[in-house]
Tab-separated table of C-alpha atoms in Angstrom:
chain	number	residue	atom	x	y	z
A	1	UNK	CA	-4.320	7.685	-29.592
A	2	UNK	CA	-2.280	4.545	-28.859
A	3	UNK	CA	-2.127	5.512	-25.187
A	4	UNK	CA	-5.920	5.526	-24.971
A	5	UNK	CA	-6.273	2.198	-26.790
A	6	UNK	CA	-3.555	0.615	-24.673
A	7	UNK	CA	-5.165	1.873	-21.469
A	8	UNK	CA	-8.532	0.362	-22.462
A	9	UNK	CA	-6.913	-3.010	-23.149
A	10	UNK	CA	-4.635	-2.987	-20.100
A	11	UNK	CA	-7.458	-2.248	-17.692
A	12	UNK	CA	-9.739	-4.869	-19.245
A	13	UNK	CA	-12.377	-2.361	-20.373
A	14	UNK	CA	-11.989	-3.506	-23.990
A	15	UNK	CA	-10.946	-6.945	-25.255
A	16	UNK	CA	-11.847	-6.881	-28.946
A	17	UNK	CA	-11.423	-4.561	-31.902
A	18	UNK	CA	-15.174	-4.063	-31.998
A	19	UNK	CA	-15.230	-2.965	-28.337
A	20	UNK	CA	-12.325	-0.589	-29.007
A	21	UNK	CA	-14.255	0.884	-31.929
A	22	UNK	CA	-17.370	1.373	-29.811
A	23	UNK	CA	-15.447	3.017	-26.968
A	24	UNK	CA	-13.176	5.262	-29.049
A	25	UNK	CA	-15.269	5.991	-32.133
A	26	UNK	CA	-12.263	5.133	-34.313
A	27	UNK	CA	-12.428	3.133	-37.526
A	28	UNK	CA	-11.191	-0.439	-37.799
A	29	UNK	CA	-8.151	0.465	-39.929
A	30	UNK	CA	-6.899	3.034	-37.421
A	31	UNK	CA	-7.493	0.643	-34.530
A	32	UNK	CA	-5.607	-2.131	-36.317
A	33	UNK	CA	-2.698	0.224	-37.044
A	34	UNK	CA	-2.497	1.330	-33.403
A	35	UNK	CA	-2.748	-2.258	-32.126
A	36	UNK	CA	0.076	-3.284	-34.455
A	37	UNK	CA	2.143	-0.410	-33.079
A	38	UNK	CA	1.433	-1.603	-29.529
A	39	UNK	CA	2.470	-5.137	-30.415
A	40	UNK	CA	5.749	-3.924	-31.948
A	41	UNK	CA	6.470	-2.054	-28.712
A	42	UNK	CA	5.866	-5.262	-26.739
A	43	UNK	CA	2.830	-3.853	-24.965
A	44	UNK	CA	0.068	-5.882	-26.555
A	45	UNK	CA	-0.514	-9.329	-28.064
A	46	UNK	CA	-3.224	-11.228	-29.871
A	47	UNK	CA	-5.466	-13.245	-27.569
A	48	UNK	CA	-8.048	-16.000	-28.006
A	49	UNK	CA	-10.446	-16.492	-30.879
A	50	UNK	CA	-13.997	-15.338	-30.173
A	51	UNK	CA	-17.216	-15.629	-32.232
A	52	UNK	CA	-18.041	-12.490	-34.198
A	53	UNK	CA	-21.826	-12.687	-34.630
A	54	UNK	CA	-22.017	-15.008	-37.625
A	55	UNK	CA	-18.896	-13.899	-39.484
A	56	UNK	CA	-15.344	-15.105	-39.192
A	57	UNK	CA	-14.079	-15.487	-35.629
A	58	UNK	CA	-11.832	-12.648	-34.469
A	59	UNK	CA	-9.080	-12.548	-31.887
A	60	UNK	CA	-9.117	-10.664	-28.654
A	61	UNK	CA	-6.229	-8.379	-27.781
A	62	UNK	CA	-4.499	-8.496	-24.425
A	63	UNK	CA	-1.954	-6.668	-22.333
A	64	UNK	CA	1.382	-8.519	-22.106
A	65	UNK	CA	1.542	-8.555	-18.310
A	66	UNK	CA	4.261	-11.218	-18.485
A	67	UNK	CA	6.687	-8.911	-20.313
A	68	UNK	CA	8.137	-7.485	-17.096
A	69	UNK	CA	8.102	-7.797	-13.320
A	70	UNK	CA	7.310	-5.421	-10.486
A	71	UNK	CA	8.882	-5.461	-7.018
A	72	UNK	CA	7.107	-4.085	-3.958
A	73	UNK	CA	8.091	-3.692	-0.309
A	74	UNK	CA	6.156	-2.508	2.730
A	75	UNK	CA	8.372	-1.695	5.726
A	76	UNK	CA	6.807	-1.404	9.148
A	77	UNK	CA	8.468	-0.615	12.465
A	78	UNK	CA	9.517	-4.212	13.105
A	79	UNK	CA	8.532	-6.156	9.983
A	80	UNK	CA	9.126	-6.095	6.237
A	81	UNK	CA	6.910	-7.638	3.561
A	82	UNK	CA	8.023	-7.873	-0.055
A	83	UNK	CA	6.371	-9.141	-3.193
A	84	UNK	CA	7.064	-9.991	-6.835
A	85	UNK	CA	4.288	-9.250	-9.324
A	86	UNK	CA	3.439	-9.248	-13.001
A	87	UNK	CA	2.810	-5.969	-14.796
A	88	UNK	CA	-0.912	-6.128	-14.006
A	89	UNK	CA	-0.161	-6.160	-10.266
A	90	UNK	CA	-0.839	-9.844	-9.622
A	91	UNK	CA	1.464	-11.134	-6.896
A	92	UNK	CA	3.556	-14.161	-7.884
A	93	UNK	CA	5.338	-14.567	-4.537
A	94	UNK	CA	5.725	-12.809	-1.194
A	95	UNK	CA	8.163	-12.953	1.703
A	96	UNK	CA	7.977	-11.681	5.289
A	97	UNK	CA	10.832	-11.042	7.721
A	98	UNK	CA	11.430	-9.330	11.056
A	99	UNK	CA	13.268	-6.075	10.413
A	100	UNK	CA	13.866	-3.165	12.796
A	101	UNK	CA	13.333	0.088	10.883
A	102	UNK	CA	15.396	1.999	13.455
A	103	UNK	CA	18.582	0.432	12.051
A	104	UNK	CA	20.998	2.132	9.668
A	105	UNK	CA	19.388	2.818	6.271
A	106	UNK	CA	22.035	0.896	4.305
A	107	UNK	CA	21.639	-2.128	6.545
A	108	UNK	CA	17.824	-2.084	6.462
A	109	UNK	CA	17.597	-1.553	2.704
A	110	UNK	CA	20.304	-4.152	2.157
A	111	UNK	CA	18.080	-6.700	3.881
A	112	UNK	CA	15.104	-5.598	1.764
A	113	UNK	CA	17.218	-6.029	-1.351
A	114	UNK	CA	18.247	-9.527	-0.229
A	115	UNK	CA	14.560	-10.387	0.007
A	116	UNK	CA	14.009	-8.981	-3.487
A	117	UNK	CA	16.858	-11.092	-4.810
A	118	UNK	CA	15.400	-14.201	-3.149
A	119	UNK	CA	12.079	-13.612	-4.918
A	120	UNK	CA	13.774	-12.990	-8.254
A	121	UNK	CA	15.881	-16.132	-7.863
A	122	UNK	CA	12.686	-18.155	-7.444
A	123	UNK	CA	11.189	-16.751	-10.656
A	124	UNK	CA	11.146	-19.059	-13.723
A	125	UNK	CA	14.352	-19.335	-15.742
A	126	UNK	CA	14.566	-16.762	-18.463
A	127	UNK	CA	12.474	-14.449	-16.305
A	128	UNK	CA	11.335	-11.060	-17.513
A	129	UNK	CA	13.241	-7.947	-16.391
A	130	UNK	CA	12.214	-5.720	-13.498
A	131	UNK	CA	10.240	-2.752	-14.861
A	132	UNK	CA	9.335	-0.935	-11.660
A	133	UNK	CA	9.756	-0.907	-7.873
A	134	UNK	CA	7.453	0.442	-5.154
A	135	UNK	CA	8.630	0.990	-1.561
A	136	UNK	CA	6.607	1.959	1.516
A	137	UNK	CA	8.222	3.167	4.754
A	138	UNK	CA	6.704	4.112	8.149
A	139	UNK	CA	7.507	7.795	8.017
A	140	UNK	CA	6.853	11.002	6.055
A	141	UNK	CA	8.139	10.904	2.472
A	142	UNK	CA	8.722	13.610	-0.113
A	143	UNK	CA	7.087	11.685	-2.946
A	144	UNK	CA	8.708	13.805	-5.657
A	145	UNK	CA	12.266	12.976	-4.569
A	146	UNK	CA	11.803	9.701	-2.720
A	147	UNK	CA	13.461	11.138	0.391
A	148	UNK	CA	12.388	10.440	3.979
A	149	UNK	CA	11.589	13.642	5.899
A	150	UNK	CA	12.088	13.917	9.693
A	151	UNK	CA	10.603	10.481	10.545
A	152	UNK	CA	9.816	10.166	14.279
A	153	UNK	CA	10.468	6.396	14.424
A	154	UNK	CA	13.383	6.231	11.952
A	155	UNK	CA	16.467	7.866	13.503
A	156	UNK	CA	19.226	8.425	10.974
A	157	UNK	CA	16.874	8.367	7.972
A	158	UNK	CA	16.105	12.091	7.668
A	159	UNK	CA	16.873	13.159	4.095
A	160	UNK	CA	17.873	9.657	3.006
A	161	UNK	CA	17.073	9.084	-0.676
A	162	UNK	CA	15.588	5.606	-0.851
A	163	UNK	CA	14.797	5.952	-4.541
A	164	UNK	CA	18.410	6.651	-5.402
A	165	UNK	CA	19.590	3.703	-3.283
A	166	UNK	CA	17.528	1.243	-5.309
A	167	UNK	CA	18.105	3.012	-8.627
A	168	UNK	CA	21.824	2.372	-8.213
A	169	UNK	CA	21.062	-1.356	-8.136
A	170	UNK	CA	18.219	-1.715	-10.637
A	171	UNK	CA	17.774	-0.211	-14.086
A	172	UNK	CA	14.161	0.523	-13.257
A	173	UNK	CA	12.111	3.446	-11.924
A	174	UNK	CA	11.488	3.480	-8.176
A	175	UNK	CA	8.607	5.088	-6.285
A	176	UNK	CA	8.698	5.652	-2.519
A	177	UNK	CA	5.724	6.538	-0.333
A	178	UNK	CA	4.479	6.344	3.210
A	179	UNK	CA	3.653	2.771	4.206
A	180	UNK	CA	0.056	3.522	5.210
A	181	UNK	CA	-0.587	5.369	1.957
A	182	UNK	CA	0.339	2.183	0.123
A	183	UNK	CA	-1.861	0.090	2.410
A	184	UNK	CA	-4.742	2.390	1.556
A	185	UNK	CA	-3.977	2.167	-2.155
A	186	UNK	CA	-3.661	-1.617	-1.983
A	187	UNK	CA	-7.074	-1.944	-0.350
A	188	UNK	CA	-8.604	0.519	-2.811
A	189	UNK	CA	-7.058	-1.150	-5.871
A	190	UNK	CA	-7.168	-4.848	-4.972
A	191	UNK	CA	-9.706	-5.588	-2.234
A	192	UNK	CA	-12.882	-7.555	-2.900
A	193	UNK	CA	-15.600	-6.692	-3.503
A	194	UNK	CA	-14.428	-3.971	-5.852
A	195	UNK	CA	-15.745	-0.586	-4.746
A	196	UNK	CA	-14.578	2.627	-6.382
A	197	UNK	CA	-15.724	4.928	-3.561
A	198	UNK	CA	-13.183	7.026	-1.645
A	199	UNK	CA	-11.387	4.998	1.013
A	200	UNK	CA	-9.871	5.966	4.358
A	201	UNK	CA	-7.418	3.387	5.718
A	202	UNK	CA	-6.381	3.492	9.383
A	203	UNK	CA	-3.420	1.444	10.536
A	204	UNK	CA	-2.972	0.704	14.224
A	205	UNK	CA	0.186	-1.264	14.854
A	206	UNK	CA	3.413	-0.263	16.517
A	207	UNK	CA	2.434	3.227	15.360
A	208	UNK	CA	-0.781	4.800	14.081
A	209	UNK	CA	-1.344	6.343	10.664
A	210	UNK	CA	-3.907	6.761	7.937
A	211	UNK	CA	-4.133	7.016	4.168
A	212	UNK	CA	-6.882	8.519	2.020
A	213	UNK	CA	-7.661	7.569	-1.585
A	214	UNK	CA	-9.999	10.177	-3.081
A	215	UNK	CA	-11.137	10.105	-6.686
A	216	UNK	CA	-8.766	7.200	-7.318
A	217	UNK	CA	-5.712	9.176	-6.184
A	218	UNK	CA	-3.745	9.128	-2.952
A	219	UNK	CA	-4.011	12.353	-0.980
A	220	UNK	CA	-0.464	13.126	0.174
A	221	UNK	CA	-0.753	16.811	1.047
A	222	UNK	CA	1.638	19.578	0.049
A	223	UNK	CA	4.727	18.056	1.688
A	224	UNK	CA	3.724	14.387	2.081
A	225	UNK	CA	2.582	14.655	5.706
A	226	UNK	CA	-1.121	13.949	5.105
A	227	UNK	CA	-2.540	11.105	7.183
A	228	UNK	CA	-0.135	11.278	10.133
A	229	UNK	CA	-2.946	11.021	12.689
A	230	UNK	CA	-0.799	9.223	15.255
A	231	UNK	CA	0.580	12.557	16.421
A	232	UNK	CA	-2.724	14.343	16.896
A	233	UNK	CA	-2.825	15.520	20.509
A	234	UNK	CA	-5.657	13.742	22.342
A	235	UNK	CA	-4.771	14.121	26.037
A	236	UNK	CA	-3.092	16.513	28.461
A	237	UNK	CA	-1.726	13.642	30.551
A	238	UNK	CA	1.998	14.439	31.060
A	239	UNK	CA	2.721	10.714	31.369
A	240	UNK	CA	1.597	10.085	27.769
A	241	UNK	CA	5.038	10.604	26.270
A	242	UNK	CA	5.281	9.776	22.585
A	243	UNK	CA	8.237	8.444	20.605
A	244	UNK	CA	8.271	11.749	18.704
A	245	UNK	CA	9.235	13.538	21.940
A	246	UNK	CA	5.918	15.295	22.491
A	247	UNK	CA	3.213	14.391	24.998
A	248	UNK	CA	-0.437	13.533	24.510
A	249	UNK	CA	-0.212	12.028	21.020
A	250	UNK	CA	-2.808	9.457	19.960
A	251	UNK	CA	0.035	6.999	19.366
A	252	UNK	CA	1.222	7.415	22.961
A	253	UNK	CA	-2.088	6.167	24.369
A	254	UNK	CA	-3.543	3.788	21.760
A	255	UNK	CA	-0.814	2.258	19.572
A	256	UNK	CA	0.517	-1.257	19.870
A	257	UNK	CA	3.608	-0.161	21.735
A	258	UNK	CA	1.492	1.964	24.098
A	259	UNK	CA	-0.796	-0.977	24.915
A	260	UNK	CA	2.220	-3.226	25.496
A	261	UNK	CA	3.733	-0.574	27.781
A	262	UNK	CA	0.528	-0.175	29.784
A	263	UNK	CA	-0.095	-3.897	30.154
A	264	UNK	CA	3.504	-4.773	30.911
A	265	UNK	CA	3.162	-2.469	33.905
A	266	UNK	CA	-0.073	-4.274	34.849
A	267	UNK	CA	1.683	-7.632	34.591
A	268	UNK	CA	4.674	-6.494	36.663
A	269	UNK	CA	2.430	-5.118	39.397
A	270	UNK	CA	0.404	-8.332	39.582
A	271	UNK	CA	-2.740	-6.546	38.431
A	272	UNK	CA	-3.065	-9.081	35.600
A	273	UNK	CA	-2.133	-12.643	36.535
A	274	UNK	CA	-2.720	-13.817	32.953
A	275	UNK	CA	-0.201	-11.367	31.505
A	276	UNK	CA	2.184	-11.837	34.433
A	277	UNK	CA	2.436	-15.516	33.458
A	278	UNK	CA	3.078	-14.647	29.805
A	279	UNK	CA	5.677	-12.062	30.770
A	280	UNK	CA	7.471	-14.515	33.055
A	281	UNK	CA	7.513	-17.135	30.292
A	282	UNK	CA	8.707	-14.973	27.390
A	283	UNK	CA	10.274	-11.921	28.986
A	284	UNK	CA	8.067	-9.550	26.976
A	285	UNK	CA	4.471	-9.156	25.857
A	286	UNK	CA	3.145	-9.190	22.292
A	287	UNK	CA	-0.122	-8.083	20.693
A	288	UNK	CA	-1.157	-11.744	20.579
A	289	UNK	CA	-0.666	-11.970	24.361
A	290	UNK	CA	-2.872	-8.923	24.814
A	291	UNK	CA	-5.519	-10.390	22.531
A	292	UNK	CA	-5.451	-13.712	24.369
A	293	UNK	CA	-5.760	-11.919	27.700
A	294	UNK	CA	-8.714	-9.818	26.512
A	295	UNK	CA	-10.430	-12.903	25.040
A	296	UNK	CA	-9.955	-14.764	28.326
A	297	UNK	CA	-11.815	-12.026	30.206
A	298	UNK	CA	-8.763	-10.430	31.796
A	299	UNK	CA	-10.140	-7.052	32.972
A	300	UNK	CA	-6.865	-5.119	32.631
A	301	UNK	CA	-6.367	-6.208	29.033
A	302	UNK	CA	-9.999	-5.699	28.094
A	303	UNK	CA	-10.116	-2.201	29.559
A	304	UNK	CA	-6.834	-1.148	27.923
A	305	UNK	CA	-7.856	-2.462	24.504
A	306	UNK	CA	-11.317	-0.889	24.666
A	307	UNK	CA	-9.893	2.424	25.900
A	308	UNK	CA	-7.339	2.571	23.077
A	309	UNK	CA	-9.880	1.569	20.432
A	310	UNK	CA	-12.329	4.204	21.654
A	311	UNK	CA	-9.669	6.896	21.492
A	312	UNK	CA	-8.739	5.946	17.919
A	313	UNK	CA	-12.410	5.706	16.946
A	314	UNK	CA	-13.240	9.163	18.311
A	315	UNK	CA	-10.261	10.677	16.498
A	316	UNK	CA	-11.142	8.983	13.221
A	317	UNK	CA	-14.777	10.105	13.523
A	318	UNK	CA	-13.554	13.668	13.101
A	319	UNK	CA	-11.664	12.675	9.946
A	320	UNK	CA	-14.778	10.931	8.604
A	321	UNK	CA	-16.729	14.136	9.168
A	322	UNK	CA	-14.085	16.104	7.285
A	323	UNK	CA	-13.244	13.740	4.391
A	324	UNK	CA	-16.597	11.905	4.041
A	325	UNK	CA	-15.175	8.645	2.608
A	326	UNK	CA	-17.411	5.829	1.406
A	327	UNK	CA	-15.231	3.180	2.997
A	328	UNK	CA	-13.287	3.016	6.252
A	329	UNK	CA	-10.809	0.166	6.678
A	330	UNK	CA	-8.935	-0.742	9.871
A	331	UNK	CA	-5.649	-2.592	9.461
A	332	UNK	CA	-2.322	-3.243	11.109
A	333	UNK	CA	-1.125	-5.533	13.871
A	334	UNK	CA	-4.024	-4.518	16.113
A	335	UNK	CA	-6.183	-6.964	14.146
A	336	UNK	CA	-4.197	-9.769	15.787
A	337	UNK	CA	-5.594	-8.692	19.150
A	338	UNK	CA	-9.047	-9.985	18.259
A	339	UNK	CA	-12.483	-8.498	17.627
A	340	UNK	CA	-12.715	-6.214	20.664
A	341	UNK	CA	-10.562	-3.437	19.214
A	342	UNK	CA	-12.357	-3.390	15.852
A	343	UNK	CA	-15.852	-3.512	17.341
A	344	UNK	CA	-15.152	-0.710	19.809
A	345	UNK	CA	-13.438	1.342	17.101
A	346	UNK	CA	-16.394	0.943	14.742
A	347	UNK	CA	-18.956	1.849	17.398
A	348	UNK	CA	-17.052	4.995	18.398
A	349	UNK	CA	-16.641	6.125	14.783
A	350	UNK	CA	-20.367	5.781	14.165
A	351	UNK	CA	-21.183	7.496	17.462
A	352	UNK	CA	-18.890	10.444	16.743
A	353	UNK	CA	-19.559	10.925	13.011
A	354	UNK	CA	-22.399	13.152	11.858
A	355	UNK	CA	-25.351	11.382	10.283
A	356	UNK	CA	-24.691	12.592	6.740
A	357	UNK	CA	-21.026	11.512	6.819
A	358	UNK	CA	-21.789	8.069	8.281
A	359	UNK	CA	-24.773	7.363	6.029
A	360	UNK	CA	-23.760	4.493	3.737
A	361	UNK	CA	-20.253	4.353	5.240
A	362	UNK	CA	-18.891	0.815	5.178
A	363	UNK	CA	-16.475	0.006	8.019
A	364	UNK	CA	-14.486	-3.206	7.785
A	365	UNK	CA	-11.183	-4.875	8.575
A	366	UNK	CA	-8.329	-4.984	6.057
A	367	UNK	CA	-8.930	-7.864	3.674
A	368	UNK	CA	-5.584	-8.718	2.065
A	369	UNK	CA	-4.040	-10.856	4.810
A	370	UNK	CA	-1.609	-8.135	5.958
A	371	UNK	CA	-0.212	-7.835	2.394
A	372	UNK	CA	-2.160	-4.671	1.543
A	373	UNK	CA	1.066	-2.620	1.691
A	374	UNK	CA	2.785	-4.933	-0.804
A	375	UNK	CA	-0.227	-4.824	-3.105
A	376	UNK	CA	-0.206	-1.055	-2.815
A	377	UNK	CA	3.511	-0.842	-3.591
A	378	UNK	CA	3.245	-2.859	-6.807
A	379	UNK	CA	0.000	-1.085	-7.763
A	380	UNK	CA	1.706	2.280	-7.310
A	381	UNK	CA	4.547	1.161	-9.603
A	382	UNK	CA	2.051	-0.221	-12.135
A	383	UNK	CA	-0.081	2.923	-12.265
A	384	UNK	CA	2.935	5.231	-12.476
A	385	UNK	CA	4.654	3.093	-15.114
A	386	UNK	CA	1.597	3.109	-17.355
A	387	UNK	CA	0.204	6.602	-16.835
A	388	UNK	CA	-0.441	8.751	-19.891
A	389	UNK	CA	2.727	10.842	-19.565
A	390	UNK	CA	4.965	7.777	-19.299
A	391	UNK	CA	3.215	6.068	-22.199
A	392	UNK	CA	3.660	9.084	-24.459
A	393	UNK	CA	7.412	9.120	-23.758
A	394	UNK	CA	7.479	5.337	-24.141
A	395	UNK	CA	5.893	5.500	-27.605
A	396	UNK	CA	8.405	8.145	-28.676
A	397	UNK	CA	11.472	6.359	-27.305
A	398	UNK	CA	10.408	2.694	-27.405
A	399	UNK	CA	11.484	1.917	-23.834
A	400	UNK	CA	8.989	1.604	-20.962
A	401	UNK	CA	11.599	1.525	-18.226
A	402	UNK	CA	13.721	4.288	-19.716
A	403	UNK	CA	10.654	6.472	-20.221
A	404	UNK	CA	9.629	6.241	-16.563
A	405	UNK	CA	13.189	6.909	-15.403
A	406	UNK	CA	13.380	10.016	-17.601
A	407	UNK	CA	10.134	11.328	-16.154
A	408	UNK	CA	11.395	10.755	-12.606
A	409	UNK	CA	14.615	12.614	-13.282
A	410	UNK	CA	12.740	15.511	-14.853
A	411	UNK	CA	10.311	15.852	-11.936
């Protein structure tokens, strides 16, 4: 009973005792007893005074989001974003750093932990303890164990238990998932305007991946491989060699690294004078260089960007036909290229999707300023920390963190 009342208060669906009575059908005495129990556990607190329809003013009840902190990290191929949040998932601070995921796991995670410690050091004195940690990585993850499984772009990480690495440093539960899954969950949980329809998130950056939130839950598949669209075979061209070792993968022809590879060759051959100048100046090309070249009317850049976007769009159209989401969101470093990629992608999705699947489909860019993975990481920790099973153990044992850790160990 307390779990239901707490969930109504935590999610903002009920703020007063009267609203709790209306939504649960429980009497005032029982509600007061359960609220007192929640306050003794440190979950709930009295809020502001509100008018009560002519009688004595009554107080609202609120979730004590300040009682603990959540840490979240989203690791990409070459970049790491971390965040510190309250227990309701509101970010207090974020940090971004260049970080090569192909490095040794201990070294990479050590850098992530340094970033966590920097955020915690900037928190107010007497800060609340860490109650949960969410981590996203750019590879397949066994969600039950927190282990990375045969990641194509993460040599040396196969079987590495990220959850255990952080659990040895924090007395808090840790959840590990694929980076794009967390981007999808972040957009579903935190983007404006709020829209509860199923969401398909497609990331095009150094690699290509997708995440699907259906019925409010991430679809991970049986072994955690769901959404790995970057390795769908889309061409028989033997020159389209992918980082995974196979040929013809979508990632090998349309990802950020593939576009850089194609256009570096165009710059070196003199086919693109614009990119040749950038290459001579910096020694390498970036997605921003490609975007600038396309915006300037450079034909090589424009054709490569449009070709890659069309290939991704046609592939995703098939997924739209299969999954029938209400929302389709494009994110990742490709957004730094400019509007050409998104517009071509959108047009090809709509052209390739059947009418029933595309009817009412909203297609937009990611909206959380490249922090959707961090939002998703802390939201994952928040939802797992406060799910019904964890709350029931919490009420029995009186420890939110210990309850979640027990459930992880038992799973």
